[in-house]
């Protein structure tokens, strides 16, 4: 194998695939990065037990030559050395040559590295996925839905299924749902095709996989191709291939958690409320659950308070747009409230309460595609 | 005590004094931040066993009013809550009021915090230093000399005196010297007053103190006032007071370590050499001492190499300006070399060797105020 390749392009691809590589892997060869050259270009691969990422660098694209010389072949290089080496090379052009003893020679300017490679034959083969179960989403929309839900997955392995985001199709809509059983985040969008033709009814994608995918994808309105099999999901753009395993098991039915009626509704400025809750949270850190109180004062004011006997207390009157319904005094985790308000994409929010002991929901005022639910804490 | 004060100005002062505050202090009151208001303005104080920092906010300066209301008094507030609270307040003006039960009320916009304060009487008194032992330095020059030396102090407490930077006056010059016994960094500047009139012959300032001082001081050509007593040093600008203890004990005589003659002299471009050494260091990380090799090739070329049998090897020819003297092959820590080259303030450096087993020195080519010494490693 021999390639003479553009340094920036190579660095960019390396950054993408190393997100899947961990030095703490049970399969030693997966601590390496796979380089594969064929006549079309160079493919880099990184993988762990959950995800596999491939990034392709074409020989030439839109009239720009990225690879000057190309003799096909493949090799595994040390993922803990190769990225830093490429990044620090002195010249914009990098030559990588592999000999029969799997010695990898990297040349750039006056610098020459000789690395011990590993046989690419030992690298696990990617499953060849044969499926017609494919749909498309604009990348910025996918990123948006990931960000609106993935923070709410459980970080505990007690119920592994809750560490994933549930994607399900219902009422001709695609739903993203995440919950750690103390709060829930749900985002949905109308399907452009008929529900019957959609490739799945429901799947659960590990939260970690979606976080990595979100990091790799640039904000763009181009679409991404999504394919699903029994136990894997593949996200694919022109030069990127991202495969994640799916979580086994049945995701809990969450719709019955969402109260259908409410007794108190508050309409507030998202940013004002977020900042007041953030300030109140400063004195709630000592309690592990970050509990703060919210109380209706009059029809234009709520009070946000927190009290930590050792440190002190905080009180803030927040002027709001409107309150409908009963008076209310409720306690909840400021962390969950901050998480929920941060991802609201509208200037105003509507918060629907059904009493101090029942879950409450936070919604944008302008649309109904997003819903956040928080369980209160009993303190009164 | 009551003050109504500008938020930004207060945040800035807090940032300075909290550098001296540690939550892990043996004296609990020192985990607090002292606020003291008198008719001239507000003074904040933070302190630990090594350093004390005071920052003063005047009522008014250059026609700008920073404090609107001022009733004298003093209080100690929680340093782990107060800074975040002030930073997150909604309005640009902050009111701080202390009642007789040491309750600290902070008001800003609609937000009100009530914190439990502590009696300022319990806070250790700063020693009132009476000394005529004072000299001045431009701040940017002081920062420059700190940066050129402080990285070379020892991080081990085996010989505590080496964790400090030695300041000494000799030949009508002020010297900054730091060594961890494997390398040495020295910077000097000519005195503007007669050596006999200088306030000390030699002192040792903890490296940590100088690092904090460097962070607090802005790059400016204004001067800083430096006073020295038996066991303390004070750096003082108009609104800042920085006190550090000095290290006890005799700093080793380092001048005899510096070779007086050399057998090989290399003149190189600082940046080229730094980058080549940095690349070679990539494969030297596995060895704890980061050892790389340097070898003269011809009168315009040196070769920098590193070899890690498990990972691979790197070779780089570095074109240099000139070599004088004998051929040379030497091994040393790439980390020490990178540290030394990074702080060189000239485009070219001169490296003087006295054989593979003797310390070598790195100097700027344009002036002799800076000297770095590195002990080689025996590998051949």
XYZ file of C-alpha atoms in Angstrom:
760
model
C 0.000 0.000 0.000
C 1.170 3.500 -0.734
C -0.681 6.820 -0.631
C 0.380 10.438 -1.012
C -2.423 12.389 0.579
C -3.517 15.843 1.706
C -2.741 16.339 5.418
C -5.854 18.400 6.383
C -8.232 15.967 4.723
C -6.516 13.056 6.468
C -6.616 14.814 9.873
C -10.329 15.477 9.468
C -11.078 11.824 8.673
C -8.915 10.641 11.554
C -10.823 12.892 13.973
C -14.092 11.330 12.871
C -13.120 7.679 13.160
C -11.090 7.949 16.381
C -14.358 8.827 18.169
C -15.124 5.103 17.952
C -11.692 3.940 19.133
C -10.960 3.223 22.780
C -7.622 2.090 24.173
C -9.579 0.118 26.784
C -10.972 -2.469 24.415
C -11.352 -6.188 25.059
C -10.331 -6.889 21.447
C -6.760 -5.497 21.122
C -6.886 -4.969 17.339
C -9.797 -2.520 17.847
C -7.374 -0.157 19.607
C -5.970 0.368 16.121
C -7.146 2.472 13.206
C -7.696 0.761 9.869
C -6.445 2.384 6.659
C -7.662 0.913 3.412
C -6.673 2.219 -0.014
C -8.421 1.223 -3.221
C -8.602 2.846 -6.629
C -11.376 5.252 -5.609
C -9.659 6.583 -2.505
C -8.794 5.903 1.115
C -11.147 4.636 3.831
C -10.357 4.969 7.530
C -12.194 2.817 10.082
C -12.501 2.984 13.866
C -14.619 0.636 15.925
C -15.605 -0.480 19.389
C -18.218 -2.887 20.628
C -20.998 -0.290 20.224
C -20.170 1.730 17.144
C -18.140 1.602 13.952
C -17.224 4.709 11.997
C -15.846 4.791 8.466
C -14.649 7.942 6.753
C -13.839 7.999 3.042
C -11.396 10.356 1.325
C -11.932 10.374 -2.450
C -8.933 10.645 -4.796
C -10.473 13.764 -6.198
C -13.603 15.762 -5.562
C -15.024 18.839 -7.263
C -11.780 19.260 -9.174
C -9.596 19.171 -6.066
C -6.985 16.414 -5.928
C -6.712 14.966 -2.390
C -4.622 11.893 -3.185
C -1.674 12.161 -5.561
C -0.444 8.612 -5.569
C -2.348 5.465 -4.669
C -1.275 1.813 -4.561
C -4.107 -0.261 -3.025
C -3.670 -2.129 0.237
C -4.655 -2.034 3.868
C -3.055 -1.811 7.313
C -3.874 -1.241 10.989
C -1.945 1.553 12.751
C -1.686 2.506 16.455
C -4.577 4.855 17.183
C -2.718 6.360 20.135
C 0.229 7.488 17.964
C -0.902 7.845 14.365
C -3.295 10.831 14.875
C -0.725 12.989 16.717
C 1.963 12.124 14.200
C -0.156 13.132 11.196
C -1.264 16.336 12.940
C 2.308 17.431 13.674
C 3.882 16.630 10.309
C 5.750 19.545 8.719
C 4.352 19.443 5.172
C 0.817 19.594 3.761
C 1.429 16.389 1.865
C 1.841 13.074 3.660
C 3.244 9.883 2.164
C 2.233 6.617 3.806
C 3.854 3.401 2.582
C 3.454 -0.132 3.916
C 6.008 -2.869 3.233
C 5.610 -6.639 3.370
C 6.720 -6.787 6.997
C 3.743 -4.468 7.851
C 6.196 -1.628 8.512
C 4.375 1.687 7.991
C 6.604 4.499 6.772
C 5.210 8.034 7.041
C 7.132 10.757 5.216
C 6.512 14.486 5.199
C 9.138 17.178 4.635
C 12.377 15.925 6.198
C 10.538 13.838 8.727
C 10.248 10.056 8.537
C 8.341 7.818 10.949
C 8.533 4.011 10.807
C 5.679 2.436 12.722
C 4.916 -1.190 13.397
C 1.591 -1.934 11.718
C -0.779 -4.839 12.234
C -2.298 -7.123 9.665
C -5.661 -5.776 8.445
C -6.796 -9.403 7.970
C -7.120 -9.592 11.757
C -9.516 -6.641 11.872
C -13.167 -7.675 12.295
C -15.157 -7.515 9.082
C -17.999 -5.032 9.047
C -21.320 -6.776 8.629
C -22.573 -6.314 5.072
C -26.026 -5.030 5.684
C -28.672 -5.974 3.190
C -31.783 -3.999 3.925
C -34.412 -1.968 2.171
C -35.355 -0.442 5.509
C -34.069 3.004 4.710
C -35.249 6.533 5.351
C -33.765 9.994 5.064
C -33.577 13.012 7.364
C -32.003 16.445 6.953
C -28.820 16.378 9.068
C -29.632 19.553 11.021
C -33.051 18.148 11.918
C -31.523 14.876 13.115
C -28.950 16.787 15.205
C -31.736 18.960 16.630
C -33.814 15.946 17.716
C -30.764 14.230 19.233
C -29.890 17.342 21.269
C -33.491 17.730 22.466
C -33.655 14.231 23.915
C -30.305 12.484 24.448
C -29.403 14.411 27.647
C -32.342 12.703 29.414
C -31.146 9.107 28.962
C -30.229 7.231 32.104
C -26.550 7.079 33.038
C -27.137 4.084 35.263
C -26.908 0.518 33.966
C -29.686 -0.641 36.332
C -32.152 -0.602 33.460
C -29.897 -0.743 30.363
C -32.783 -0.018 27.986
C -33.095 3.487 29.514
C -29.516 4.365 28.477
C -30.824 4.603 24.930
C -33.108 6.912 22.985
C -36.332 5.300 21.816
C -37.245 6.024 18.182
C -40.772 5.025 17.350
C -43.335 5.617 14.662
C -46.866 6.453 15.718
C -49.719 8.507 14.217
C -47.589 9.119 11.115
C -44.944 10.814 13.249
C -41.388 9.848 14.154
C -40.803 10.184 17.927
C -37.505 10.467 19.818
C -38.012 9.659 23.518
C -35.523 9.498 26.389
C -36.124 9.034 30.087
C -34.121 8.171 33.183
C -37.406 7.577 35.068
C -37.148 10.962 36.860
C -37.640 13.089 33.750
C -38.524 12.533 30.131
C -37.678 14.329 26.912
C -39.673 13.774 23.734
C -39.391 15.285 20.283
C -41.383 14.363 17.203
C -41.729 15.192 13.538
C -44.322 14.325 10.880
C -43.362 11.540 8.492
C -43.106 12.404 4.815
C -43.933 8.823 3.849
C -46.757 6.578 4.929
C -46.225 4.981 8.339
C -46.743 1.484 6.906
C -43.786 1.979 4.576
C -41.484 3.210 7.344
C -38.609 0.772 8.003
C -39.361 0.142 11.687
C -41.975 0.525 14.372
C -39.570 1.140 17.189
C -35.888 0.835 18.046
C -33.619 1.960 20.912
C -30.254 3.576 20.034
C -27.582 3.868 22.766
C -27.347 7.498 23.971
C -23.548 7.386 23.655
C -23.796 6.486 19.964
C -26.098 9.446 19.285
C -23.779 11.787 21.171
C -20.813 10.702 19.035
C -22.871 10.914 15.847
C -23.958 14.429 16.764
C -20.306 15.475 17.292
C -19.229 14.147 13.909
C -22.044 15.576 11.801
C -21.665 19.173 10.654
C -24.708 21.448 10.839
C -26.061 21.272 7.276
C -29.403 20.857 5.531
C -28.078 17.960 3.443
C -29.772 14.653 4.172
C -28.462 11.557 5.883
C -29.492 8.018 4.918
C -30.632 5.828 7.810
C -30.922 2.024 7.518
C -32.109 -0.369 10.185
C -31.716 -4.106 10.673
C -32.684 -6.321 13.593
C -29.876 -5.195 15.832
C -28.046 -2.376 14.057
C -28.618 1.094 12.671
C -26.517 2.764 9.998
C -26.250 6.487 9.317
C -24.690 7.249 5.973
C -23.650 10.400 4.106
C -21.532 10.599 0.984
C -18.233 10.036 2.792
C -19.286 8.894 6.232
C -20.597 5.561 7.449
C -21.710 5.340 11.090
C -22.945 2.027 12.478
C -24.332 1.517 15.979
C -25.717 -1.528 17.668
C -29.290 -1.216 18.920
C -30.306 -1.931 22.505
C -32.151 -5.189 23.122
C -35.341 -5.244 25.085
C -38.654 -3.501 25.285
C -38.696 0.253 25.861
C -41.322 1.182 28.481
C -44.554 2.691 27.264
C -44.150 6.348 28.250
C -47.291 7.961 26.910
C -49.326 7.118 30.021
C -46.829 9.130 32.137
C -47.884 12.332 30.454
C -50.768 13.996 32.294
C -53.730 14.709 30.067
C -55.144 17.577 32.058
C -53.579 20.328 34.108
C -54.557 22.450 37.080
C -52.043 25.284 36.775
C -50.484 26.616 33.579
C -47.611 29.085 33.580
C -46.496 30.992 30.491
C -42.947 32.318 30.935
C -40.015 33.792 29.018
C -37.656 30.828 28.501
C -34.461 32.779 29.157
C -35.706 34.660 32.246
C -36.931 31.489 33.879
C -33.769 29.573 32.958
C -31.541 32.221 34.553
C -33.639 32.423 37.725
C -33.604 28.627 38.108
C -29.858 28.613 37.434
C -29.287 31.159 40.224
C -31.502 29.266 42.651
C -29.571 26.086 41.832
C -26.377 27.681 43.177
C -27.527 27.057 46.739
C -29.099 23.677 45.916
C -25.877 21.955 44.942
C -25.236 20.669 48.453
C -28.355 18.496 48.271
C -27.525 15.754 45.847
C -30.802 16.239 44.037
C -30.447 20.013 43.505
C -33.965 20.620 44.758
C -35.489 24.114 44.405
C -39.034 25.425 45.003
C -41.399 27.236 42.705
C -44.490 29.041 43.990
C -47.180 31.135 42.330
C -47.467 34.604 43.901
C -49.994 36.497 41.784
C -51.183 36.282 38.192
C -47.954 37.825 36.840
C -45.364 36.530 39.295
C -43.846 33.286 40.436
C -41.197 32.937 43.115
C -38.217 30.614 42.737
C -36.462 29.747 45.993
C -33.840 27.479 47.424
C -32.703 26.975 50.958
C -29.575 25.318 52.263
C -29.471 25.803 56.059
C -25.671 25.727 56.205
C -25.063 28.155 53.375
C -28.101 30.418 53.129
C -31.160 30.929 50.971
C -32.157 32.535 47.699
C -35.459 34.043 46.603
C -36.268 35.464 43.229
C -39.497 36.877 41.875
C -39.852 36.052 38.198
C -42.282 38.145 36.206
C -44.155 35.877 33.819
C -46.643 36.376 31.017
C -49.645 34.620 32.485
C -50.816 32.062 35.012
C -54.012 30.075 34.521
C -55.632 27.908 37.160
C -54.922 27.045 40.787
C -52.250 28.347 43.122
C -49.211 26.092 43.276
C -46.161 25.357 45.394
C -43.865 22.643 44.021
C -40.307 21.315 44.483
C -38.154 19.773 41.752
C -34.568 19.221 40.603
C -33.092 22.465 39.282
C -30.731 20.389 37.126
C -33.617 18.736 35.268
C -35.345 22.092 34.826
C -32.161 23.719 33.490
C -31.600 20.817 31.047
C -35.188 21.098 29.838
C -35.234 24.883 29.410
C -31.828 24.953 27.706
C -33.034 22.956 24.727
C -36.313 24.852 24.267
C -36.203 26.410 20.832
C -38.818 29.124 21.429
C -38.732 32.400 23.352
C -41.675 31.414 25.518
C -42.578 28.202 27.290
C -45.752 26.808 28.728
C -45.509 24.734 31.894
C -48.472 22.559 32.806
C -48.807 21.364 36.402
C -51.300 18.916 37.896
C -50.592 19.564 41.570
C -47.409 19.406 43.655
C -47.105 15.607 43.598
C -47.707 14.948 39.908
C -45.267 15.152 36.980
C -45.370 18.451 35.105
C -44.635 19.175 31.489
C -42.750 21.947 29.719
C -43.582 22.779 26.103
C -42.757 25.480 23.600
C -45.661 27.904 23.101
C -45.226 27.998 19.309
C -45.411 24.308 18.379
C -46.093 20.904 19.903
C -43.147 18.930 18.564
C -41.240 19.058 21.815
C -42.226 17.987 25.318
C -40.231 17.749 28.542
C -41.595 16.052 31.638
C -40.182 16.339 35.165
C -41.184 14.463 38.305
C -41.448 16.741 41.347
C -39.753 16.045 44.667
C -41.795 15.763 47.870
C -40.616 18.374 50.345
C -43.759 20.024 51.695
C -21.665 47.057 56.175
C -23.455 47.942 52.983
C -22.181 48.476 49.456
C -23.831 49.025 46.089
C -21.170 48.102 43.584
C -20.504 47.520 39.897
C -20.838 43.809 39.057
C -17.995 43.540 36.493
C -15.516 45.288 38.735
C -16.477 43.014 41.609
C -16.198 39.864 39.450
C -12.731 40.903 38.330
C -11.521 41.421 41.909
C -13.047 38.142 43.023
C -11.218 36.301 40.243
C -7.915 37.716 41.451
C -8.254 36.912 45.146
C -9.831 33.468 44.752
C -6.523 32.310 43.226
C -5.228 32.249 46.794
C -8.230 30.444 48.269
C -8.320 26.685 48.637
C -11.214 24.667 50.042
C -8.620 22.233 51.372
C -7.168 24.489 54.021
C -6.146 23.539 57.543
C -7.538 26.874 58.811
C -11.300 26.779 57.997
C -11.779 30.553 57.921
C -9.248 30.758 55.058
C -11.742 28.884 52.857
C -13.676 32.167 52.976
C -13.257 35.417 51.107
C -12.918 38.610 53.115
C -14.830 41.735 52.099
C -13.856 44.965 53.761
C -15.496 48.303 53.048
C -14.066 51.632 54.165
C -14.617 55.174 52.972
C -12.135 54.821 50.095
C -13.617 51.653 48.645
C -13.853 47.901 48.980
C -10.977 45.475 49.567
C -11.297 41.742 48.887
C -8.814 39.302 50.436
C -8.026 35.658 49.762
C -5.298 33.721 51.512
C -3.697 30.350 52.048
C -0.591 29.294 53.901
C 1.668 30.384 51.029
C 0.103 33.486 49.519
C -2.295 36.294 50.327
C -3.943 38.392 47.630
C -5.781 41.660 48.183
C -7.676 43.483 45.473
C -8.993 46.998 45.987
C -11.988 48.566 44.224
C -11.991 52.359 44.594
C -15.280 54.213 45.040
C -14.462 56.138 41.947
C -11.634 56.194 39.445
C -10.959 58.374 36.427
C -14.443 59.827 36.684
C -16.152 56.409 36.726
C -18.241 55.593 39.782
C -17.799 51.942 40.808
C -19.471 52.087 44.224
C -22.717 53.999 44.675
C -23.354 53.464 48.347
C -20.884 52.565 51.046
C -21.336 51.905 54.764
C -18.024 50.628 56.208
C -17.727 47.167 57.711
C -16.252 43.752 57.034
C -17.397 40.154 56.618
C -16.176 36.725 55.491
C -18.261 34.972 52.789
C -18.163 31.397 51.451
C -15.592 31.367 48.633
C -17.263 28.329 47.064
C -20.630 30.118 46.635
C -20.060 33.871 46.571
C -18.125 34.052 43.244
C -20.730 32.052 41.257
C -23.570 34.019 42.808
C -22.064 37.393 41.870
C -21.242 36.179 38.362
C -24.807 35.008 37.701
C -26.702 38.006 39.104
C -29.202 39.574 36.694
C -28.294 43.252 37.048
C -25.053 45.229 36.554
C -25.400 46.652 40.045
C -25.030 44.498 43.129
C -26.095 45.418 46.649
C -24.377 43.635 49.522
C -25.610 44.261 53.047
C -24.472 42.662 56.300
C -26.617 42.682 59.430
C -25.603 42.222 63.056
C -26.201 38.453 62.915
C -23.544 38.306 60.132
C -26.292 37.568 57.595
C -25.115 38.690 54.144
C -27.914 39.830 51.842
C -27.076 40.131 48.148
C -29.637 41.901 45.965
C -29.624 42.395 42.223
C -32.674 42.830 40.023
C -35.447 40.654 41.504
C -32.973 38.241 42.987
C -32.107 38.094 46.674
C -29.560 35.801 48.325
C -29.160 35.527 52.098
C -25.856 33.915 52.996
C -24.446 33.002 56.377
C -21.299 35.098 56.847
C -18.449 34.645 59.297
C -16.962 37.184 61.642
C -14.059 39.041 60.002
C -12.431 39.313 63.431
C -11.574 35.624 63.110
C -9.685 36.162 59.859
C -5.904 36.212 60.335
C -4.423 39.688 60.265
C -2.053 40.405 57.443
C 1.412 41.152 58.775
C 2.037 44.877 58.555
C 5.296 44.939 56.760
C 7.669 47.740 57.641
C 10.488 47.708 55.203
C 12.481 50.058 53.049
C 13.639 47.084 51.026
C 11.750 48.000 47.916
C 12.451 47.931 44.201
C 10.419 48.315 41.043
C 10.097 46.338 37.820
C 7.963 46.853 34.716
C 5.162 44.275 34.940
C 5.721 42.799 31.476
C 9.423 42.322 32.275
C 8.580 40.560 35.538
C 6.084 38.302 33.755
C 8.667 37.562 31.057
C 11.294 36.508 33.608
C 8.801 34.364 35.517
C 7.755 32.545 32.337
C 11.377 31.983 31.316
C 12.279 30.224 34.549
C 9.364 29.004 36.665
C 8.615 25.912 34.523
C 12.000 24.470 35.551
C 11.328 24.358 39.309
C 11.177 20.939 40.902
C 7.736 19.429 41.422
C 9.083 17.039 44.027
C 9.216 17.927 47.716
C 12.432 15.891 48.181
C 14.439 19.106 48.171
C 11.821 21.787 48.975
C 14.186 24.647 48.176
C 14.185 23.554 44.498
C 10.409 24.102 44.258
C 11.157 27.818 44.279
C 12.762 30.312 41.942
C 15.989 31.801 43.230
C 16.262 35.582 42.831
C 19.758 36.854 43.423
C 21.789 39.962 42.817
C 25.265 39.537 41.390
C 27.501 41.687 39.181
C 24.912 44.455 39.264
C 22.364 42.127 37.688
C 19.161 40.577 39.018
C 19.053 36.820 38.302
C 16.035 34.473 38.242
C 17.190 30.842 38.512
C 15.172 27.616 38.649
C 16.358 24.030 38.571
C 14.952 20.589 39.298
C 18.548 19.205 39.207
C 18.014 17.741 35.713
C 17.729 21.079 33.936
C 18.156 24.716 34.798
C 16.596 27.931 33.543
C 18.198 31.294 34.203
C 17.210 34.792 33.198
C 18.869 38.044 34.201
C 18.578 41.789 33.784
C 20.876 44.690 34.595
C 20.031 46.637 37.770
C 19.125 50.269 37.417
C 20.360 51.003 40.952
C 23.620 50.139 42.639
C 23.798 46.533 43.842
C 24.664 47.666 47.395
C 21.374 49.542 47.588
C 19.318 46.594 46.354
C 16.984 45.238 49.072
C 18.332 41.685 49.133
C 21.210 39.496 48.060
C 19.158 36.424 47.443
C 15.719 34.973 48.134
C 13.736 31.923 46.991
C 10.067 32.420 45.966
C 7.777 29.357 45.699
C 7.184 28.506 42.032
C 3.428 28.202 42.688
C 3.300 31.774 44.006
C 4.997 33.104 40.876
C 2.624 31.120 38.649
C -0.413 32.655 40.398
C 1.128 36.128 40.302
C 1.786 35.745 36.573
C -1.867 34.772 35.983
C -3.188 37.804 37.855
C -0.951 40.444 36.321
C -2.032 41.871 32.989
C 0.606 42.401 30.317
C 1.464 46.095 30.725
C 4.546 48.300 30.895
C 3.424 49.837 34.190
C 5.683 49.062 37.118
C 5.121 46.844 40.128
C 6.537 47.585 43.572
C 8.402 44.696 45.217
C 9.216 44.649 48.958
C 11.126 41.971 50.801
C 11.403 41.044 54.468
C 13.100 38.105 56.148
C 10.483 35.569 55.151
C 8.017 37.330 52.837
C 7.831 39.137 49.541
C 5.132 41.598 48.510
C 4.211 42.619 44.985
C 2.111 45.735 44.851
C 0.350 47.731 42.147
C -2.179 50.495 42.619
C -5.074 48.126 43.408
C -3.380 44.793 43.950
C -1.414 43.471 46.898
C 0.209 40.039 46.512
C 2.123 38.533 49.422
C 4.041 35.263 49.293
C 6.108 33.507 51.903
C 9.719 32.879 50.929
C 11.309 29.449 51.049
C 13.693 28.791 53.934
C 17.098 27.354 53.312
C 20.109 27.852 51.110
C 19.637 27.674 47.357
C 22.424 25.606 45.768
C 25.183 27.463 43.990
C 24.350 26.789 40.359
C 26.983 28.773 38.507
C 29.527 25.948 38.648
C 27.088 23.678 36.756
C 27.372 25.844 33.671
C 30.195 24.642 31.432
C 32.675 27.375 30.613
C 33.889 25.936 27.341
C 32.208 23.983 24.613
C 33.280 21.406 22.035
C 30.322 21.615 19.605
C 28.150 24.653 18.903
C 24.959 24.433 16.869
C 23.144 27.493 15.531
C 19.545 26.645 14.651
C 16.171 28.218 13.872
C 14.244 28.038 17.156
C 10.917 27.101 15.602
C 12.283 24.455 13.195
C 14.198 22.729 15.930
C 11.258 22.926 18.364
C 8.903 21.286 15.865
C 11.374 18.524 14.989
C 11.979 17.746 18.676
C 8.220 17.831 19.295
C 7.656 15.259 16.515
C 10.477 13.029 17.770
C 8.952 13.207 21.261
C 5.769 11.553 19.978
C 7.488 8.169 19.999
C 9.442 8.873 23.207
C 6.406 9.138 25.470
C 6.474 5.454 26.391
C 9.835 5.927 28.126
C 9.094 7.917 31.219
C 11.970 10.255 30.510
C 10.958 11.094 26.911
C 14.496 10.482 25.683
C 15.398 11.399 22.090
C 18.717 11.517 20.243
C 20.455 14.331 18.405
C 23.371 13.736 16.080
C 25.452 16.002 13.856
C 25.414 14.869 10.203
C 27.295 17.525 8.264
C 27.981 21.223 8.744
C 24.406 22.191 7.843
C 22.426 19.229 9.171
C 21.587 17.552 12.420
C 19.447 14.467 12.794
C 16.841 14.141 15.530
C 15.714 10.574 16.223
C 13.694 8.522 18.634
C 13.148 4.814 18.863
C 10.531 2.886 20.742
C 10.904 -0.802 19.814
C 7.212 -1.573 20.385
C 5.851 1.369 18.429
C 8.425 2.327 15.842
C 11.043 4.973 15.165
C 11.295 8.508 13.857
C 14.144 10.265 12.056
C 14.246 13.843 10.970
C 17.009 15.838 9.299
C 16.949 19.398 10.526
C 18.724 21.972 8.377
C 20.559 24.357 10.659
C 22.512 27.556 10.162
C 25.923 26.413 11.307
C 27.842 23.848 13.339
C 31.205 24.627 14.912
C 33.492 22.059 16.505
C 33.444 18.308 17.010
C 30.958 15.727 15.803
C 28.344 14.865 18.408
C 25.771 12.239 19.303
C 23.764 12.953 22.434
C 20.549 11.803 24.170
C 18.304 13.995 26.311
C 14.724 14.513 27.483
C 12.590 15.898 24.669
C 10.310 17.432 27.281
C 13.125 19.540 28.753
C 14.229 20.590 25.264
C 10.669 21.566 24.266
C 10.231 23.580 27.492
C 13.538 25.362 26.884
C 12.921 26.169 23.200
C 9.345 27.317 23.809
C 10.398 30.223 25.985
C 13.260 31.381 23.724
C 12.438 34.908 22.642
C 14.665 34.997 19.547
C 14.323 33.431 16.111
C 17.667 31.668 16.403
C 19.277 29.741 19.212
C 22.820 28.686 19.976
C 23.346 25.317 21.643
C 26.714 24.670 23.251
C 27.725 21.068 23.944
C 30.772 19.720 25.834
C 30.489 16.071 24.844
C 27.680 13.512 25.167
C 27.963 13.154 28.967
C 28.124 16.808 29.988
C 25.293 19.310 30.452
C 24.635 21.507 27.431
C 23.295 25.018 27.263
C 20.781 26.734 25.021
C 20.940 30.511 24.530
C 19.364 33.105 22.306
C 21.753 34.302 19.595
C 20.815 37.975 20.026
C 21.422 38.533 23.739
C 22.848 36.787 26.794
C 20.072 37.448 29.323
C 18.638 33.965 29.053
C 20.256 30.570 29.528
C 18.807 27.083 29.646
C 20.829 24.067 30.731
C 19.889 20.422 30.216
C 21.609 17.312 31.548
C 21.930 14.600 28.891
C 20.854 10.999 29.420
C 23.326 8.131 29.031
C 22.090 5.782 26.350
C 25.128 5.027 24.168
